[in-house]
Amino acid sequence: TATTEIYTRSIVGSVRCVQETGINAEYMGFINCVQGMAEGKCAIHLVEEGQFVHVLRIFNSNIKGTMKVGFALSIVKGIGLRLAHVLLRVARIDATKRAGELTLDEVNRLNEIIADPQGHSIPVWLYNRKRDRKDGKDSIIVSNGWDTKLREDLERMRKIRLHRGLRHLWGLKVRGQHTCSTGRTGSTIGYVRQKKQASFLQTINTCLLYTSPSPRDLSTSRMPSSA
């Protein structure tokens, strides 16, 4: 737009003046960015004051509006960084935008793609829920749906008394890890602590042995005096 061109020209002119004087060498990163913008290598987004959203609500998750869109979507449970960039490419959303610059139409497009990924030509190997046990379909589960499916799977494994379900029920490690030297939580007492307790009890017993009166002393104390 005309506003962007005027803004760009003014910045480039000021940068050239700074380069000629050689004063602000510490702002070379900013200078390179503006030069790239002037040459068309990078873009700048100007948003009016009332349009930028600082806290965005997407998929029942709070997202900072100052983050890049791809990294902001990866905060949502069930969406990784690779899937987030694929969603942006399919929805035709600029990946250099900030999350606070997303419009309502763009958010609705993301919802439609996640609701029907096969209809938007997203490969199946990107789905996080394959061959569901209830309907046998492949889908992308996000946010609250992810928690619901996880809870259902754990409950099913507990009901059929599966080994994994029992390990989950007992709060133990599930994937074959060692449990002797790691994950010692709760009332578990380690070897060093047991050794300290044993030495402490032995010290107490030794002290009681030397301080307590012997049976001979007790017998003499009970005898009446010769007087």
Coordinates of C-alpha atoms in Angstrom, one line a residue:
T1 CA 0.0 0.0 0.0
A2 CA 1.0 3.7 -0.2
T3 CA 1.4 3.9 3.6
T4 CA 3.8 0.9 3.5
E5 CA 5.9 2.5 0.7
I6 CA 6.2 5.8 2.5
Y7 CA 7.1 4.1 5.7
T8 CA 9.7 2.0 3.9
R9 CA 11.3 4.9 2.1
S10 CA 11.6 7.0 5.2
I11 CA 13.3 4.1 7.1
V12 CA 15.6 3.4 4.2
G13 CA 16.6 7.0 4.0
S14 CA 17.3 7.2 7.7
V15 CA 19.4 4.0 7.5
R16 CA 21.4 5.4 4.7
C17 CA 22.1 8.6 6.7
V18 CA 23.2 6.4 9.7
Q19 CA 25.5 4.3 7.4
E20 CA 27.1 7.4 6.0
T21 CA 27.9 8.8 9.5
G22 CA 28.8 5.4 10.9
I23 CA 27.3 6.0 14.3
N24 CA 25.0 3.2 15.0
A25 CA 27.0 0.1 14.2
E26 CA 25.1 -1.8 16.9
Y27 CA 21.9 -1.7 14.9
M28 CA 23.3 -3.6 11.9
G29 CA 20.7 -6.4 12.3
F30 CA 17.9 -3.8 12.0
I31 CA 19.7 -2.2 9.1
N32 CA 20.0 -5.5 7.3
C33 CA 16.3 -6.3 7.9
V34 CA 15.2 -2.9 6.4
Q35 CA 17.5 -3.3 3.4
G36 CA 16.1 -6.8 2.8
M37 CA 12.6 -5.3 3.0
A38 CA 13.5 -2.6 0.5
E39 CA 14.9 -5.2 -1.9
G40 CA 11.8 -7.4 -1.5
K41 CA 13.5 -10.2 0.4
C42 CA 11.4 -9.8 3.5
A43 CA 8.0 -8.3 4.2
I44 CA 6.6 -6.0 6.8
H45 CA 3.1 -6.1 8.3
L46 CA 1.4 -2.9 9.4
V47 CA -1.6 -3.5 11.6
E48 CA -3.9 -0.9 13.0
E49 CA -4.0 -0.4 16.7
G50 CA -7.5 -1.9 17.2
Q51 CA -6.9 -5.0 15.1
F52 CA -4.0 -6.7 16.8
V53 CA -5.0 -9.3 19.4
H54 CA -2.4 -9.8 22.2
V55 CA -4.0 -13.0 23.6
L56 CA -5.6 -15.2 21.0
R57 CA -8.0 -18.0 21.7
I58 CA -7.6 -20.9 19.3
F59 CA -8.6 -24.5 19.9
N60 CA -9.4 -23.8 23.6
S61 CA -5.9 -22.6 24.1
N62 CA -4.5 -19.2 25.0
I63 CA -1.8 -18.1 22.5
K64 CA 0.4 -15.0 22.7
G65 CA -0.3 -12.7 19.8
T66 CA 3.3 -11.6 19.5
M67 CA 4.5 -15.1 18.5
K68 CA 4.9 -16.3 14.9
V69 CA 1.9 -18.2 13.7
G70 CA 3.7 -21.5 13.2
F71 CA 5.2 -21.5 16.7
A72 CA 2.0 -20.3 18.2
L73 CA 0.0 -23.2 16.7
S74 CA 2.5 -25.7 18.1
I75 CA 1.5 -24.6 21.6
V76 CA -1.9 -26.3 21.1
K77 CA -1.9 -29.9 22.3
G78 CA -1.9 -32.3 19.4
I79 CA -0.3 -29.9 16.9
G80 CA 3.5 -30.1 16.3
L81 CA 5.7 -27.7 14.5
R82 CA 5.7 -29.6 11.3
L83 CA 1.9 -30.0 11.2
A84 CA 1.5 -26.3 12.1
H85 CA 3.5 -25.2 9.0
V86 CA 1.6 -27.7 6.8
L87 CA -1.7 -26.2 8.1
L88 CA -0.5 -22.7 7.3
R89 CA 0.5 -23.7 3.8
V90 CA -2.8 -25.4 3.1
A91 CA -4.8 -22.5 4.5
R92 CA -2.6 -20.0 2.5
I93 CA -1.6 -18.0 5.6
D94 CA 1.7 -16.2 5.6
A95 CA 4.0 -17.9 8.0
T96 CA 5.8 -14.7 8.8
K97 CA 2.7 -13.2 10.4
R98 CA 2.2 -12.9 14.1
A99 CA -0.7 -14.8 15.8
G100 CA -2.3 -11.5 16.8
E101 CA -2.7 -10.5 13.1
L102 CA -4.9 -13.5 12.2
T103 CA -8.3 -12.6 11.1
L104 CA -11.5 -14.5 11.9
D105 CA -11.7 -15.9 8.4
E106 CA -8.2 -17.4 8.7
V107 CA -9.0 -19.0 12.1
N108 CA -12.1 -20.5 10.6
R109 CA -10.1 -22.0 7.8
L110 CA -7.7 -23.6 10.2
N111 CA -10.7 -25.1 12.1
E112 CA -12.1 -26.5 8.8
I113 CA -8.8 -28.1 7.8
I114 CA -8.4 -29.8 11.2
A115 CA -12.0 -31.0 11.1
D116 CA -11.5 -32.5 7.6
P117 CA -7.8 -33.1 6.9
Q118 CA -8.4 -35.7 4.1
G119 CA -10.6 -33.2 2.2
H120 CA -7.7 -30.7 2.1
S121 CA -5.1 -33.3 0.9
I122 CA -3.1 -33.5 4.1
P123 CA -1.0 -36.8 4.1
V124 CA -2.1 -39.5 6.5
W125 CA 1.3 -39.9 8.1
L126 CA 0.8 -36.4 9.7
Y127 CA -2.3 -37.5 11.6
N128 CA -1.9 -38.1 15.3
R129 CA -4.9 -40.5 15.6
K130 CA -4.8 -43.4 13.2
R131 CA -7.3 -46.3 13.0
D132 CA -9.4 -45.3 15.9
R133 CA -10.9 -48.3 17.8
K134 CA -14.4 -46.9 17.7
D135 CA -14.8 -45.8 14.1
G136 CA -11.6 -47.0 12.5
K137 CA -10.9 -43.6 10.9
D138 CA -7.7 -41.5 10.8
S139 CA -8.0 -38.0 12.2
I140 CA -6.2 -35.1 13.8
I141 CA -7.1 -34.7 17.5
V142 CA -6.4 -31.4 19.2
S143 CA -6.9 -29.7 22.6
N144 CA -9.7 -31.2 24.7
G145 CA -10.3 -34.1 22.2
W146 CA -6.7 -35.2 22.8
D147 CA -7.3 -35.5 26.6
T148 CA -10.6 -37.3 26.1
K149 CA -9.0 -39.9 23.8
L150 CA -6.1 -40.4 26.2
R151 CA -8.5 -40.9 29.1
E152 CA -10.6 -43.4 27.1
D153 CA -7.5 -45.4 26.1
L154 CA -6.2 -45.7 29.7
E155 CA -9.7 -46.7 30.9
R156 CA -10.0 -49.4 28.3
M157 CA -6.5 -50.9 29.2
R158 CA -7.5 -50.9 32.9
K159 CA -10.8 -52.7 32.2
I160 CA -9.2 -55.5 30.2
R161 CA -6.4 -55.8 32.8
L162 CA -3.7 -55.1 30.2
H163 CA -0.2 -55.0 31.5
R164 CA 0.2 -51.3 30.4
G165 CA -3.1 -50.4 32.0
L166 CA -2.1 -52.0 35.3
R167 CA 1.3 -50.1 35.2
H168 CA -0.6 -46.9 34.7
L169 CA -3.0 -47.7 37.5
W170 CA -0.1 -48.4 39.9
G171 CA 1.8 -45.3 38.9
L172 CA 4.8 -47.3 37.6
K173 CA 6.9 -46.9 34.5
V174 CA 5.3 -48.4 31.5
R175 CA 7.9 -48.7 28.7
G176 CA 10.3 -51.1 30.2
Q177 CA 12.5 -48.5 32.1
H178 CA 14.5 -49.4 35.2
T179 CA 12.7 -48.6 38.4
C180 CA 15.4 -49.6 41.0
S181 CA 17.6 -46.5 40.6
T182 CA 15.3 -44.0 38.9
G183 CA 11.8 -42.7 39.6
R184 CA 12.2 -43.2 43.4
T185 CA 9.2 -41.1 44.6
G186 CA 6.9 -41.4 47.5
S187 CA 7.9 -43.5 50.6
T188 CA 10.8 -45.3 48.8
I189 CA 13.9 -45.4 50.9
G190 CA 17.2 -45.5 49.0
Y191 CA 20.3 -47.5 49.9
V192 CA 22.2 -44.6 51.3
R193 CA 19.3 -43.6 53.5
Q194 CA 18.9 -47.2 54.8
K195 CA 22.6 -47.3 55.6
K196 CA 22.4 -44.1 57.6
Q197 CA 19.4 -45.3 59.5
A198 CA 21.2 -48.6 60.3
S199 CA 24.3 -46.8 61.6
F200 CA 22.1 -44.4 63.6
L201 CA 20.2 -47.3 65.3
Q202 CA 23.5 -49.1 66.0
T203 CA 24.9 -46.0 67.7
I204 CA 21.8 -45.6 69.8
N205 CA 22.0 -49.3 70.9
T206 CA 25.7 -48.9 71.8
C207 CA 25.0 -45.8 73.9
L208 CA 22.1 -47.6 75.7
L209 CA 24.4 -50.6 76.3
Y210 CA 27.0 -48.5 78.1
T211 CA 24.7 -46.2 80.0
S212 CA 22.2 -48.9 81.3
P213 CA 23.1 -50.6 84.6
S214 CA 24.3 -54.2 84.4
P215 CA 22.2 -57.1 86.0
R216 CA 24.8 -57.4 88.8
D217 CA 24.4 -53.7 89.7
L218 CA 20.7 -54.1 89.8
S219 CA 21.0 -57.1 92.1
T220 CA 23.3 -55.3 94.5
S221 CA 21.1 -52.3 94.6
R222 CA 18.2 -54.4 95.7
M223 CA 20.1 -56.0 98.7
P224 CA 19.4 -54.4 102.1
S225 CA 22.2 -52.4 103.6
S226 CA 24.5 -54.0 106.3
A227 CA 23.6 -51.2 108.7

